[in-house]
CSV table of C-alpha atoms in Angstrom, one decimal:
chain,number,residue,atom,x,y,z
A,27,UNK,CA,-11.6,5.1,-7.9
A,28,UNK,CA,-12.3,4.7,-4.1
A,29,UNK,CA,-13.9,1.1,-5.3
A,30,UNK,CA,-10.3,0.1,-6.6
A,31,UNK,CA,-8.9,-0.1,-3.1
A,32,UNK,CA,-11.8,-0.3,-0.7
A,33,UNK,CA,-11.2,-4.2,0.0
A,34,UNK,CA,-8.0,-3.1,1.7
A,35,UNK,CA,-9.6,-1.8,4.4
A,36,UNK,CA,-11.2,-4.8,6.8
A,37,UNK,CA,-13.9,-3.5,8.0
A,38,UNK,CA,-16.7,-0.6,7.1
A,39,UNK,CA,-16.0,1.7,9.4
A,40,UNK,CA,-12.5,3.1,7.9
A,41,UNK,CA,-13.9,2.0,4.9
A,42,UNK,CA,-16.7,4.6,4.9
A,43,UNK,CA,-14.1,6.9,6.7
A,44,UNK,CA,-11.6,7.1,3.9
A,45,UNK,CA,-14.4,7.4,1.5
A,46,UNK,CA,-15.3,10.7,3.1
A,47,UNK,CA,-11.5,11.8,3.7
A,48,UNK,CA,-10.6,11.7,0.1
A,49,UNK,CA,-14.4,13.5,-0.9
A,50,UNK,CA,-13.2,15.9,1.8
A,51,UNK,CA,-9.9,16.2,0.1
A,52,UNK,CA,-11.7,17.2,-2.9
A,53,UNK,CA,-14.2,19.8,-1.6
A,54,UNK,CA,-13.6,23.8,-1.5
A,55,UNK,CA,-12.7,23.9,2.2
A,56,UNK,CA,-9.6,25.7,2.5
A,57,UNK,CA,-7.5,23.6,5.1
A,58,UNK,CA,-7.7,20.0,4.8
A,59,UNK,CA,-6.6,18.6,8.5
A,60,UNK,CA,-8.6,16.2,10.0
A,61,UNK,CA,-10.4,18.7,11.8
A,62,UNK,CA,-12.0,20.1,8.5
A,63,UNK,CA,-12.2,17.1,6.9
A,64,UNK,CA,-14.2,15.8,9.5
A,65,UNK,CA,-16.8,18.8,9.6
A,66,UNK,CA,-17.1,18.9,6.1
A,67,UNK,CA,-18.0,15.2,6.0
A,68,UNK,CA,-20.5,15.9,9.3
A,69,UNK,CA,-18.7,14.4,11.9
A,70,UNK,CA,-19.6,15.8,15.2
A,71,UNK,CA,-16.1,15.4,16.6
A,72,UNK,CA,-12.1,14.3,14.3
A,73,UNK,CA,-11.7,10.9,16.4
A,74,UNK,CA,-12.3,9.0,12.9
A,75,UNK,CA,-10.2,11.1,10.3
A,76,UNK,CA,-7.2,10.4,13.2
A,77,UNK,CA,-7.7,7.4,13.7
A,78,UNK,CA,-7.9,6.3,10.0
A,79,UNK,CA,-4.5,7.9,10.0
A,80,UNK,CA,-2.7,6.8,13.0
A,81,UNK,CA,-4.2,3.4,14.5
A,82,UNK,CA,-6.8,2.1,11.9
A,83,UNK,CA,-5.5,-1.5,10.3
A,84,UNK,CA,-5.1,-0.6,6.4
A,85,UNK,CA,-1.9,-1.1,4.5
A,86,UNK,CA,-0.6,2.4,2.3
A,87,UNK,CA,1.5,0.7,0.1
A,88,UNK,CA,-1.3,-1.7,-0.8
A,89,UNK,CA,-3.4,0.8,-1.8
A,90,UNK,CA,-0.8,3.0,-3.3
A,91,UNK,CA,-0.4,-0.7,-5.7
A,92,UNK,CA,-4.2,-0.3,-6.4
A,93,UNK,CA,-4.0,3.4,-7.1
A,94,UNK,CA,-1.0,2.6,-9.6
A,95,UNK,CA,-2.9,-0.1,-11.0
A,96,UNK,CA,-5.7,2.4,-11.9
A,97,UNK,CA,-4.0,5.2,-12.8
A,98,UNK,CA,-2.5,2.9,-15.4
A,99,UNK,CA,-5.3,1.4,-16.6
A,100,UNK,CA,-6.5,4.8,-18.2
A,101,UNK,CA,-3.0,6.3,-19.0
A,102,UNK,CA,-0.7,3.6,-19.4
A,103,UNK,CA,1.9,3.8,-22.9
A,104,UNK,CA,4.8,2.2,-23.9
A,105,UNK,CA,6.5,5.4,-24.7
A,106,UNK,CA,5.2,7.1,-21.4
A,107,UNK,CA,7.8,8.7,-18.5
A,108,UNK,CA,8.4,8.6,-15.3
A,109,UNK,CA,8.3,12.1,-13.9
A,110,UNK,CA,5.1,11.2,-11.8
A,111,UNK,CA,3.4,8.8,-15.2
A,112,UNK,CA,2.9,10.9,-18.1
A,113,UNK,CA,1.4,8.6,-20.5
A,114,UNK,CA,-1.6,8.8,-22.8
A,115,UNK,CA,-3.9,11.6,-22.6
A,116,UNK,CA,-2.7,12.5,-19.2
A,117,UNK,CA,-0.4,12.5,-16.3
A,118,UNK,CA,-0.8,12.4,-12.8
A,119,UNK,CA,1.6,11.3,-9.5
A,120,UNK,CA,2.1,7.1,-8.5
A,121,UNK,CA,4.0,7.4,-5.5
A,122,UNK,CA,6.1,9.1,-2.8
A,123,UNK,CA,8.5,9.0,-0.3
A,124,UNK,CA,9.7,11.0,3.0
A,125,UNK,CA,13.4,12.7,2.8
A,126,UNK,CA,14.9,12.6,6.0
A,127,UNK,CA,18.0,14.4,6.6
A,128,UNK,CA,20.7,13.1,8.4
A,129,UNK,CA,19.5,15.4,11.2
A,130,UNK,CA,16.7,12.7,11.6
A,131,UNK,CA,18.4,9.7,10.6
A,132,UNK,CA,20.9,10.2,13.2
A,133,UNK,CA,19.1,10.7,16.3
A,134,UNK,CA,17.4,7.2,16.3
A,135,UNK,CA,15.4,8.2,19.3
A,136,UNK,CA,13.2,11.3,17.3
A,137,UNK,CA,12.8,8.6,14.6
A,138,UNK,CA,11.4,5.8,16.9
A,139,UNK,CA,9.5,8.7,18.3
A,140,UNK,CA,8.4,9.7,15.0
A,141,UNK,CA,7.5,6.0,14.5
A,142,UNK,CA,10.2,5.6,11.7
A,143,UNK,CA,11.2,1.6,10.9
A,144,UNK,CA,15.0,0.9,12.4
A,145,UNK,CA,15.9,-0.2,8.7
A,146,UNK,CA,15.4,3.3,7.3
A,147,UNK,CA,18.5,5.2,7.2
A,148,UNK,CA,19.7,8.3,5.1
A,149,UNK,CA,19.0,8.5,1.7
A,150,UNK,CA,19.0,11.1,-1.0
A,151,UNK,CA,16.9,12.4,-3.0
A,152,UNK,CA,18.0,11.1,-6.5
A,153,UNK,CA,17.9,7.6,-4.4
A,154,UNK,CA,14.9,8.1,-3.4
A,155,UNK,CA,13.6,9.0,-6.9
A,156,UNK,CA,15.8,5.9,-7.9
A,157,UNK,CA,13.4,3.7,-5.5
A,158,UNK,CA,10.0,4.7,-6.8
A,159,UNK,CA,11.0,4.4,-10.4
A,160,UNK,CA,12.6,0.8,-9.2
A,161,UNK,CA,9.5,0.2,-8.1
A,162,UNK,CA,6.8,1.1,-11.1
A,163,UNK,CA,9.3,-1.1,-13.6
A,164,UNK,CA,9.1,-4.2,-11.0
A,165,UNK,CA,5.2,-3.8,-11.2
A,166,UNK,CA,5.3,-4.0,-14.5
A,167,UNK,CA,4.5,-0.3,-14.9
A,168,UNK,CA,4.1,0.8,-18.7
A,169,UNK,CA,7.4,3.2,-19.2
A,170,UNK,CA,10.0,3.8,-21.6
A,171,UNK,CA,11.4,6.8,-20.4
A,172,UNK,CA,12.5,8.4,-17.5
A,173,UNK,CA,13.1,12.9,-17.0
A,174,UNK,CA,14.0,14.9,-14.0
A,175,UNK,CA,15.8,18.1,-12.9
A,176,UNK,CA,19.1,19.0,-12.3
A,177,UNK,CA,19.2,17.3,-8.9
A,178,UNK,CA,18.9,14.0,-10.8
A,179,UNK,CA,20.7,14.5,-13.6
A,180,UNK,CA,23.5,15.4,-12.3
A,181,UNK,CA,24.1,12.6,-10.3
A,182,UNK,CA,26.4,9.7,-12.1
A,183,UNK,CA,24.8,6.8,-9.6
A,184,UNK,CA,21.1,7.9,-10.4
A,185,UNK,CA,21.7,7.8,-14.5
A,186,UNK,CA,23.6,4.2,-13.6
A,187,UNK,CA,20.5,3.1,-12.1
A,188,UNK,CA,18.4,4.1,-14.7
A,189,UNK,CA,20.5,2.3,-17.5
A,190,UNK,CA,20.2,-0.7,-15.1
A,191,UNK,CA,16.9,-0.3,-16.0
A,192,UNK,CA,17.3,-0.6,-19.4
A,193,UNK,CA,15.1,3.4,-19.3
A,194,UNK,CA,16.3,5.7,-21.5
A,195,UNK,CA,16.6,9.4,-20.0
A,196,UNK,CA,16.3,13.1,-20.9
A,197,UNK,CA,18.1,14.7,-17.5
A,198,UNK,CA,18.4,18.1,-16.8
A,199,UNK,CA,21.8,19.1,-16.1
A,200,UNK,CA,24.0,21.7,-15.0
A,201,UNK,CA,25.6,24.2,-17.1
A,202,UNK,CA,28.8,23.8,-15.2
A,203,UNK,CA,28.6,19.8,-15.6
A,204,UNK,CA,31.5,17.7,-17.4
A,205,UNK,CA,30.4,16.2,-20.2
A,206,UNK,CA,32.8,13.5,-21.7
A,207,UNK,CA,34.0,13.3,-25.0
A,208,UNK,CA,36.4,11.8,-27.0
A,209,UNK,CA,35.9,8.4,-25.4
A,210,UNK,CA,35.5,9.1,-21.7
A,211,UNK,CA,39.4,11.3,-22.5
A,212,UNK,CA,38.2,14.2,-22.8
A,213,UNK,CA,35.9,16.0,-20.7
A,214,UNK,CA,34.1,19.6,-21.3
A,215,UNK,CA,31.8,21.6,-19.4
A,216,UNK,CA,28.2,22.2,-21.1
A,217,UNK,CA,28.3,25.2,-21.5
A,218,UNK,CA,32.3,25.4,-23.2
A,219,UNK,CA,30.4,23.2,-25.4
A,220,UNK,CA,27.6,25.3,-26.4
A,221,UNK,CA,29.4,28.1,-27.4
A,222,UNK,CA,31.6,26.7,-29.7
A,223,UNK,CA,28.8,25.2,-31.8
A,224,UNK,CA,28.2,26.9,-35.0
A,225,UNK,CA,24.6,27.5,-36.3
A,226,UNK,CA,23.9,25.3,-38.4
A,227,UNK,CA,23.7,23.1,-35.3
A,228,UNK,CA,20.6,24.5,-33.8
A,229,UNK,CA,17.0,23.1,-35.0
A,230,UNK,CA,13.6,25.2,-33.8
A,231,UNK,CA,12.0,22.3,-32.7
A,232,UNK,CA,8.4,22.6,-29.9
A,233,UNK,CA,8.6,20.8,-26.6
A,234,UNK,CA,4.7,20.5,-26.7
A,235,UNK,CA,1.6,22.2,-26.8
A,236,UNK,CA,1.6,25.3,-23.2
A,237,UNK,CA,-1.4,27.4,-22.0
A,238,UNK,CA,-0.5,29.9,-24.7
A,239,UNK,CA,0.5,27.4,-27.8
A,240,UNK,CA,3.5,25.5,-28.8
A,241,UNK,CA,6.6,26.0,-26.7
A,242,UNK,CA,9.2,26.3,-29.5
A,243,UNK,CA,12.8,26.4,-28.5
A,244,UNK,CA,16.2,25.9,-30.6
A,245,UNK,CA,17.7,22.7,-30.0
A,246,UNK,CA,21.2,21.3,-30.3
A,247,UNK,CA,21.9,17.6,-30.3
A,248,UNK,CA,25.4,15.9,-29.9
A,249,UNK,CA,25.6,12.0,-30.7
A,250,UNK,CA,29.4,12.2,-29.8
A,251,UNK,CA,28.9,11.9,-25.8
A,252,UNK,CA,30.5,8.6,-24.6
A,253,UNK,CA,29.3,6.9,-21.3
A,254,UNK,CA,30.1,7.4,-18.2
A,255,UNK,CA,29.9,3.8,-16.9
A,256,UNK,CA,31.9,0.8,-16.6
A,257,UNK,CA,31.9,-1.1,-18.9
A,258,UNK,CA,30.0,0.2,-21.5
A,259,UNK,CA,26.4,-0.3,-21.5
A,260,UNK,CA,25.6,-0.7,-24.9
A,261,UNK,CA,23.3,2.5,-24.9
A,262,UNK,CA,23.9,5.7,-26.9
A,263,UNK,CA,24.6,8.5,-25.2
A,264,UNK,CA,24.1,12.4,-26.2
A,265,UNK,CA,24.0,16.1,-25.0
A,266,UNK,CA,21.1,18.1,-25.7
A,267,UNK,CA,20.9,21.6,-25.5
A,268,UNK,CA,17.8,24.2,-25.4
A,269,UNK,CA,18.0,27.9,-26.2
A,270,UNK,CA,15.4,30.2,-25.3
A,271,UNK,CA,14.6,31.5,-29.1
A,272,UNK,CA,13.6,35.5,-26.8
A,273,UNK,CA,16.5,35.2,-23.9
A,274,UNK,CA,19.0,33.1,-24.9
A,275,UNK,CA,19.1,30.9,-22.1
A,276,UNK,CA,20.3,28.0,-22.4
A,277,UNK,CA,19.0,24.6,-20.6
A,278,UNK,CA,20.9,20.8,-20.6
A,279,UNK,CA,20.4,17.3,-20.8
A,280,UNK,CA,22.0,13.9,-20.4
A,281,UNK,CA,20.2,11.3,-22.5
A,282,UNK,CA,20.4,8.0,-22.8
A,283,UNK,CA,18.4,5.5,-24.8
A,284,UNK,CA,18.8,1.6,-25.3
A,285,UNK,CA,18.6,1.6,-28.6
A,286,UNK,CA,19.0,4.5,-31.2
A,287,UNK,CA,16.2,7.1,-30.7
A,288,UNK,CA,15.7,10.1,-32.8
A,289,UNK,CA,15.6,14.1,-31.5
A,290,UNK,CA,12.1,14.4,-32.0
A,291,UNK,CA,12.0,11.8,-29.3
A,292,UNK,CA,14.2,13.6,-26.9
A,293,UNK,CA,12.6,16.6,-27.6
A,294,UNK,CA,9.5,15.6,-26.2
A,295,UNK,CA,10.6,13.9,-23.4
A,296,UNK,CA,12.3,17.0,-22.3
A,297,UNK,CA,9.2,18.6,-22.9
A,298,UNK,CA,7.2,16.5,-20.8
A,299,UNK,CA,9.5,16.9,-17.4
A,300,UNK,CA,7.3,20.0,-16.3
A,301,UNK,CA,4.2,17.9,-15.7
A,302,UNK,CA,5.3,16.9,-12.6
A,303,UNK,CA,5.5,20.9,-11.7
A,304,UNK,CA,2.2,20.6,-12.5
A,305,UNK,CA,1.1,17.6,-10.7
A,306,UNK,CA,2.4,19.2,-7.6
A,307,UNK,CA,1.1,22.5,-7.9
A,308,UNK,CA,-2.1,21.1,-8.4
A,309,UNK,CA,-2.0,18.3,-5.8
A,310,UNK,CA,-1.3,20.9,-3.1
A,311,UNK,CA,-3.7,23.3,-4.1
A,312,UNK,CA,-6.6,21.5,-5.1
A,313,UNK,CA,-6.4,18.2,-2.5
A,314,UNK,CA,-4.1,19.9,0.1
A,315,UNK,CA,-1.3,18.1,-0.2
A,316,UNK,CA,1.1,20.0,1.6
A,317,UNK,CA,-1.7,20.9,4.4
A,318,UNK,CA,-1.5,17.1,6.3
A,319,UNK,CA,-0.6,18.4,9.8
A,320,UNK,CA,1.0,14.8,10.9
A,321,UNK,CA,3.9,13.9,13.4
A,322,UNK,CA,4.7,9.9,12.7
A,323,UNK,CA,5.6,7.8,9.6
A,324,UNK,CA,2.5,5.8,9.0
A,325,UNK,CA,0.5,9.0,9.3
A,326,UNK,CA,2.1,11.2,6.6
A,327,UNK,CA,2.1,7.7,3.8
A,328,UNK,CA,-1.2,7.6,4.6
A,329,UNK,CA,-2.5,11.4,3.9
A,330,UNK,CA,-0.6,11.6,0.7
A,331,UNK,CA,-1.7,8.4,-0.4
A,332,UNK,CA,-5.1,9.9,0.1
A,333,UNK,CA,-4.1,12.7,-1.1
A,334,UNK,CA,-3.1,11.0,-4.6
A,335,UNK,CA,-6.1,9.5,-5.0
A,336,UNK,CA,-7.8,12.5,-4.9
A,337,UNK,CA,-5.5,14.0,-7.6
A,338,UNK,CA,-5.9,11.1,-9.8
A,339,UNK,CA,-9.7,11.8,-9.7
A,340,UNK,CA,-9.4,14.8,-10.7
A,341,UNK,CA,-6.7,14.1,-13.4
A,342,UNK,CA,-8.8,10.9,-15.0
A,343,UNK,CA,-12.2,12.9,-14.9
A,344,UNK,CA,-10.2,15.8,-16.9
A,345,UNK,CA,-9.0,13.7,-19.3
A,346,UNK,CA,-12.1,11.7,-20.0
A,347,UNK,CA,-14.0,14.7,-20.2
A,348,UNK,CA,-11.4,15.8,-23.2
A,349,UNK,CA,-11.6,12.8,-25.0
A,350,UNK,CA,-15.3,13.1,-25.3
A,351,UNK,CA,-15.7,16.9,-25.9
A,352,UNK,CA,-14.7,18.1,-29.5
A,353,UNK,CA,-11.2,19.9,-28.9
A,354,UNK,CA,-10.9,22.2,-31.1
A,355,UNK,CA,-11.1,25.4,-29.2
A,356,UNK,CA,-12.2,27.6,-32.1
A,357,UNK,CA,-15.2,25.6,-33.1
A,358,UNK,CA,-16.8,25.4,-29.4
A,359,UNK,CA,-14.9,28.7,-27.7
A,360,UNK,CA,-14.2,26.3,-25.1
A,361,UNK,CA,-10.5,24.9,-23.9
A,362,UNK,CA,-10.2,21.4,-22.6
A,363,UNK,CA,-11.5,20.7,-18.4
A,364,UNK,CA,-8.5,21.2,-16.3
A,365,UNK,CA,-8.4,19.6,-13.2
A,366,UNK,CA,-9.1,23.3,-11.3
A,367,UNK,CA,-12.4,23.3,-13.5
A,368,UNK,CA,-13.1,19.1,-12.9
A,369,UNK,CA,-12.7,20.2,-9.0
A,370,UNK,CA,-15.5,23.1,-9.4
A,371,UNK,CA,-18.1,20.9,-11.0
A,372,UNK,CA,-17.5,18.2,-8.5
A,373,UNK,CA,-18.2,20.6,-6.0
A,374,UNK,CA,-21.1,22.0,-7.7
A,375,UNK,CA,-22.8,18.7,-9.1
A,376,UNK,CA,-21.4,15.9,-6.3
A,377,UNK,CA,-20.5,17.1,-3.2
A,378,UNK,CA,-22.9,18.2,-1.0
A,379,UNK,CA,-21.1,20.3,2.1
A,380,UNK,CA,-23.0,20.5,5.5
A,381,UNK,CA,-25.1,23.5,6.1
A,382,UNK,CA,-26.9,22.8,9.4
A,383,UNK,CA,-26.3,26.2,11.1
A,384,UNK,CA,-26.2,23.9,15.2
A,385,UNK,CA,-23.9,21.5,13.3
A,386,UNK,CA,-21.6,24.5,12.4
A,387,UNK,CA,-22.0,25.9,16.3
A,388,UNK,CA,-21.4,22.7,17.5
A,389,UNK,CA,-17.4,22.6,15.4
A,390,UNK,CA,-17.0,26.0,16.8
A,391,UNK,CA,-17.5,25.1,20.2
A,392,UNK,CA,-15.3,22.3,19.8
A,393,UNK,CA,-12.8,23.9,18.3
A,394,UNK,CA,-12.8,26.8,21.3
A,395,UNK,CA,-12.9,24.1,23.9
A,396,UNK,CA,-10.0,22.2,22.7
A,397,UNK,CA,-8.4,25.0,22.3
A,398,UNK,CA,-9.0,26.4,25.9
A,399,UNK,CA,-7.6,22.8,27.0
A,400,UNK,CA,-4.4,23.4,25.0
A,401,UNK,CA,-4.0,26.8,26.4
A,402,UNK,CA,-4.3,25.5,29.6
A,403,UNK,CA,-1.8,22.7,29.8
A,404,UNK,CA,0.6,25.2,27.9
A,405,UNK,CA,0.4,27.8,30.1
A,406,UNK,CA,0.7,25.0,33.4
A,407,UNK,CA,4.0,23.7,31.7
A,408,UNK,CA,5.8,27.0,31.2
A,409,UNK,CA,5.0,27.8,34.9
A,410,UNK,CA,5.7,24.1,36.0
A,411,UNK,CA,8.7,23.0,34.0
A,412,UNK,CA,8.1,19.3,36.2
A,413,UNK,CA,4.4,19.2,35.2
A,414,UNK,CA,3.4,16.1,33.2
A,415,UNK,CA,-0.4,16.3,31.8
């Protein structure tokens, strides 16, 4: 993995630095700042985690190309979806961005503070999300199919750009969202719609294989949705419906496909939309995702990048593990490596962390004495509201 994107770094000292920052990310420390990281890989002091972050000369983006690359090399499909990649045998997360709020975007001095490009002004989420999947098509990304939340589907411009894609889409909606009918004169919310459907319209159909068998649901599928563009795309639109087969609940889509697609298909797309639940549970608990402790731009596209790379280790090693181990659960009393398990073995097998009791005494004085500094020149600028350190 780390050999797919080590000739972005120029020379061998950040090199070797992100080598051990992304092994880091994937020990059993519990908080993954620099600080950690740099103990864990036996660094007497964090200058070199920081620095690989802040003011080392590497480009994100290009390794974030190389990580994409890889990620589909071993998963890439032409059926697969964007919601992270979910493609053959596994899924994992190929990119990221940082929501500002207007908050941000608006005070231009806390963004050049932050060290946030002039160009970058407000933007949404669903544009953001609209961005990144613009961006895996353009690299020629393997995808037929695209699945979010509510927060995407409900947004008109986000389903425009995905049609400009030529993706088709499974998007969660709202129940209270107008649905139109009739030929664009008619419209009806979701959930009007759902009740006045008779029985015979519901199929039991699974969304896929969960951690306690397949996740069967009833489904509902309307072919008489008209777009909600101009002029027509050419696409077929439809409503899909899920109902809880124990509660009842009921759960909505917007789908679109270029060409005629069957419900099978949309089932399983729907299905697939809680990987990326997945991805990010186990990105931030496993490689610390959420834990990168950073105040400027470059810094934070850099951790996650790092961070992502670390996830798709452990997502390729789980699924090459599965391919080559029998799966059938009753025969070997075993269930398939997750990627919880995959990080436990590396540990166990790969990863060796330092033990050196003076090394340890030597981070705790550290720690204590920077500390003590911090203290210090806190305590000096409450009493000295003039004081510059």
């Amino acid at each position: 993995m780390l050999a797919s994107f080590a000739g972005r770094f120029g020379r061998v000292e950040p090199r070797r630095t992100a080598a051990a920052f992304v092994t880091g990310l994937l020990s059993d420390i519990e908080v993954k700042t620099c600080w950690q990281l740099a103990e864990q890989a036996g660094h007497a002091r964090p200058d070199a985690m920081q620095r690989l972050l802040f003011r080392a000369v590497w480009d994100a983006e290009a390794v974030r190309d190389d990580l994409r690359q890889v990620i589909v090399g071993r998963f890439g499909a032409p059926e697969a979806v964007l919601v992270g990649y979910a493609g053959r045998d596994g899924h994992t997360l190929i990119d990221r961005r940082v929501y500002l709020p207007v908050s941000w975007t608006e005070d231009r001095g806390r963004c050049q503070a932050a060290g946030v490009p002039d160009e970058i002004g407000f933007a949404t989420k669903s544009e953001l999300a609209a961005e990144m999947i613009t961006a895996a098509v353009d690299a020629g990304v393997p995808v037929a199919w695209a699945a979010a939340d509510e927060a995407y589907g409900n947004s008109s411009v986000f389903r425009n750009r995905l049609r400009g894609q030529r993706l088709g889409y499974v998007l969660a909606v709202s129940r209270s969202h107008l649905v139109p009918l009739d030929g664009g004169k008619v419209k009806a919310r979701a959930d009007r719609i759902a009740a006045e459907l008779p029985a015979s319209a519901w199929q039991r159909r699974s969304a896929g294989a969960g951690s306690k068998g397949p996740r069967y649901y009833d489904w509902a599928w309307l072919d008489q949705v008209t777009t909600d563009a101009d002029p027509d795309d050419g696409g077929r639109h439809s409503l899909l419906i899920r109902r809880n087969t124990s509660t009842g609940e009921l759960a909505f889509y917007r789908c679109w496909t270029p060409q005629p697609a069957t419900l099978a298909q949309l089932v399983r797309v729907a299905g697939i939309r809680w990987t990326v639940e997945e991805a990010f549970q186990a990105a931030k608990s496993q490689v610390g995702l959420d834990q990168h402790q950073v105040r400027r731009w470059d810094s934070w596209h850099r951790f996650t990048i790092l961070a992502l790379a670390a996830l798709a280790v452990l997502a390729i090693c789980a699924a090459d593990t599965a391919g080559k181990a029998d799966d059938d659960p009753g025969r070997t009393g075993l269930i398939k490596l997750t990627v919880n398990e995959v990080r436990r073995l590396i540990n166990a097998f790969i990863i060796r962390p330092i033990s050196d009791l003076a090394h340890r005494l030597r981070w705790s004085q550290f720690r204590r004495r920077h500390q003590a500094r911090a203290r210090r020149s806190h305590y000096t600028r409450r009493l000295n509201p003039g004081f510059q350190p």
